[in-house]
Amino acid sequence: MKFFNTIILVSGISALLWSCTNELDVQPEGTPTEASFWKTENDLVTGANAMYKPLFDGEFYGRGFFWFINASDDMVTGRAKSEADNAKNFSSNYIAAGDLETQWNKRFNVIGVANRVIRNVDNIQASVAVKNKYLGEALFMSSRMYFELAYNYGNEKAGIPIIDRTKEPDPNPIPRAANVNENYNYIVNDLKKAAELLPSQEELSPKDYGRPHKAAAWALLAKVYLFMGDWKNAAFWANEVMTKGNRKLLGNFSDVFKSENNYSSEYIWSIPGTPKFTSWGSILPGVMLENKGWGEYNGWGYFQPTKELYDEYEAGDQRRSATILKLGDQFTFNGKTRTYASTNSLTGYQFNKYMDAFKYTLNSGHVSANGDYPCTDLAVPIMRYSEVILIKAEALLMQGQNADVEINLIRVRAGLTPKTGCTLADLKHERRCELAGEWADRHRDLVRWGDAKNTYAKALHGINGNEVWAPRNFNPAIHNVWAVPQVEIVNSHGVIKQNEGW
């Protein structure tokens, strides 16, 4: 955790670097030149650490793109927030309003810092091993950001701008790539290099846990190929994680979401939580907590599960109670046993995956003392091992091959009986039950499977069967991608074009 604590302590030159990292903007006058900074190993560490600072922004991996994930049939917006409601309803009224307007820029900020590391690493006086480690991190972080941008905003008609990292930032607007496959191919090339350079997780010292590692690069490669529809390569890279990544499922599903297992064998890549020291981390657990935390903590009350999600689970599936709290359930909050009730939930449910830290007394150090930034000491998963297994299963099925072994790894851990002759429908079911309420992104799954239109044409319901969200009109020709933030179009003087139909 020391690495993440030091991120907020850097000052001087690194603060100036942070202020101008957006590679789509003009570099401000007075900023130190790259030639004057990138000299020592300490410069390299300081510059690389700046890649991680924006990840702790509450609207990055706390909410941010989760407003887009919220479009799925698994959840509804729990409190009045017009921007989120409009996005969920695929209304263009969300454009140019609020937090979703910033998501493009936030990720290009990280890409900008990564590009600086990549561009200058050869100038550093350090060992080859040290330079390779940080170069691998920069390639991974750039790839992760480009991927999140590409699958949200890019399609066959237009991709995402690709920045020429060999040069200092260009003051001229950069047009979008011709199509999203240009982005995916760019990401794949970078991730393969990153995988060669990065150490394994086991080679990292505990103070560096949370930094990218080799299996994380392989796992992200598998997911990128999955989105490309390259089933052979998706299966190959998922299998690399499964056979060489020293990963395995924990015996108990709910243990995955406990802070003592932040960097367990199921870990792939997460956003660390450090409330004891900095009150920085992903605020997603607090975002999902009952609004006002039953008068004891400042939960925000968003992202509430639907009856459709609850009913998806089979009888005996241990994941259901670990994933969802329903009215009348017993649970522990602030050191006391409670019966779940809510003045906030539209559905009568709350996500339970992120509640473990709240079972302790709120002054125990597991939860941020700052209720306005309600993070916990859980390293919220962005990607975990079970998703890798399911990526391999899907890729095998799409090639007409048997995926029983992979799907049953997931089912047996959930307390369910194995299946034979598993189909794509079985895969979709397991992926939904396993990854609900996570950054794996159910909405994007429905889009890439071609299921979004029919799914969203149905109303969503609460625990008593009452309709809580009306059917929605999803037009794949438009809504398979999200609208490019209006501010990016304006600032580029029209060089960056809007997605058709938005």
PDB file of C-alpha atoms in Angstrom, residues 18 22 71 86 101 107 122 136 165 172 199 232 236 272 282 297 318 329 390 428 470 478 480 500:
ATOM      1  CA  TRP A  18       0.140  16.332 -13.617  1.00  0.00           C
ATOM      2  CA  ASN A  22      -3.877  15.742 -21.276  1.00  0.00           C
ATOM      3  CA  ALA A  71     -28.002   1.132 -18.237  1.00  0.00           C
ATOM      4  CA  ASN A  86     -31.177  10.094 -19.334  1.00  0.00           C
ATOM      5  CA  GLU A 101     -18.985  14.668 -19.940  1.00  0.00           C
ATOM      6  CA  ARG A 107      -8.793   8.723 -19.563  1.00  0.00           C
ATOM      7  CA  ASP A 122      15.326   5.471 -22.475  1.00  0.00           C
ATOM      8  CA  GLY A 136       5.418  -2.246 -19.008  1.00  0.00           C
ATOM      9  CA  ARG A 165       3.500   9.244 -28.332  1.00  0.00           C
ATOM     10  CA  ASN A 172      -3.758  20.679 -33.067  1.00  0.00           C
ATOM     11  CA  PRO A 199       6.862  -8.905 -13.652  1.00  0.00           C
ATOM     12  CA  LYS A 232      -9.093 -18.038 -30.963  1.00  0.00           C
ATOM     13  CA  PHE A 236      -5.408 -18.359 -26.001  1.00  0.00           C
ATOM     14  CA  PRO A 272      -6.847  -0.040  -4.074  1.00  0.00           C
ATOM     15  CA  SER A 282     -12.914   3.607  -5.143  1.00  0.00           C
ATOM     16  CA  TYR A 297     -22.840   7.078   7.456  1.00  0.00           C
ATOM     17  CA  GLN A 318     -24.505 -18.924  -3.014  1.00  0.00           C
ATOM     18  CA  ASP A 329     -32.311 -10.015   5.319  1.00  0.00           C
ATOM     19  CA  LEU A 390     -15.691 -17.018 -18.493  1.00  0.00           C
ATOM     20  CA  LYS A 428     -24.598 -15.671 -20.451  1.00  0.00           C
ATOM     21  CA  ALA A 470     -40.327   1.586 -17.845  1.00  0.00           C
ATOM     22  CA  ILE A 478     -27.294   4.457 -32.552  1.00  0.00           C
ATOM     23  CA  ASN A 480     -24.439   0.462 -29.412  1.00  0.00           C
ATOM     24  CA  GLU A 500     -24.149   9.009 -35.700  1.00  0.00           C
TER      25      GLU A 500
END
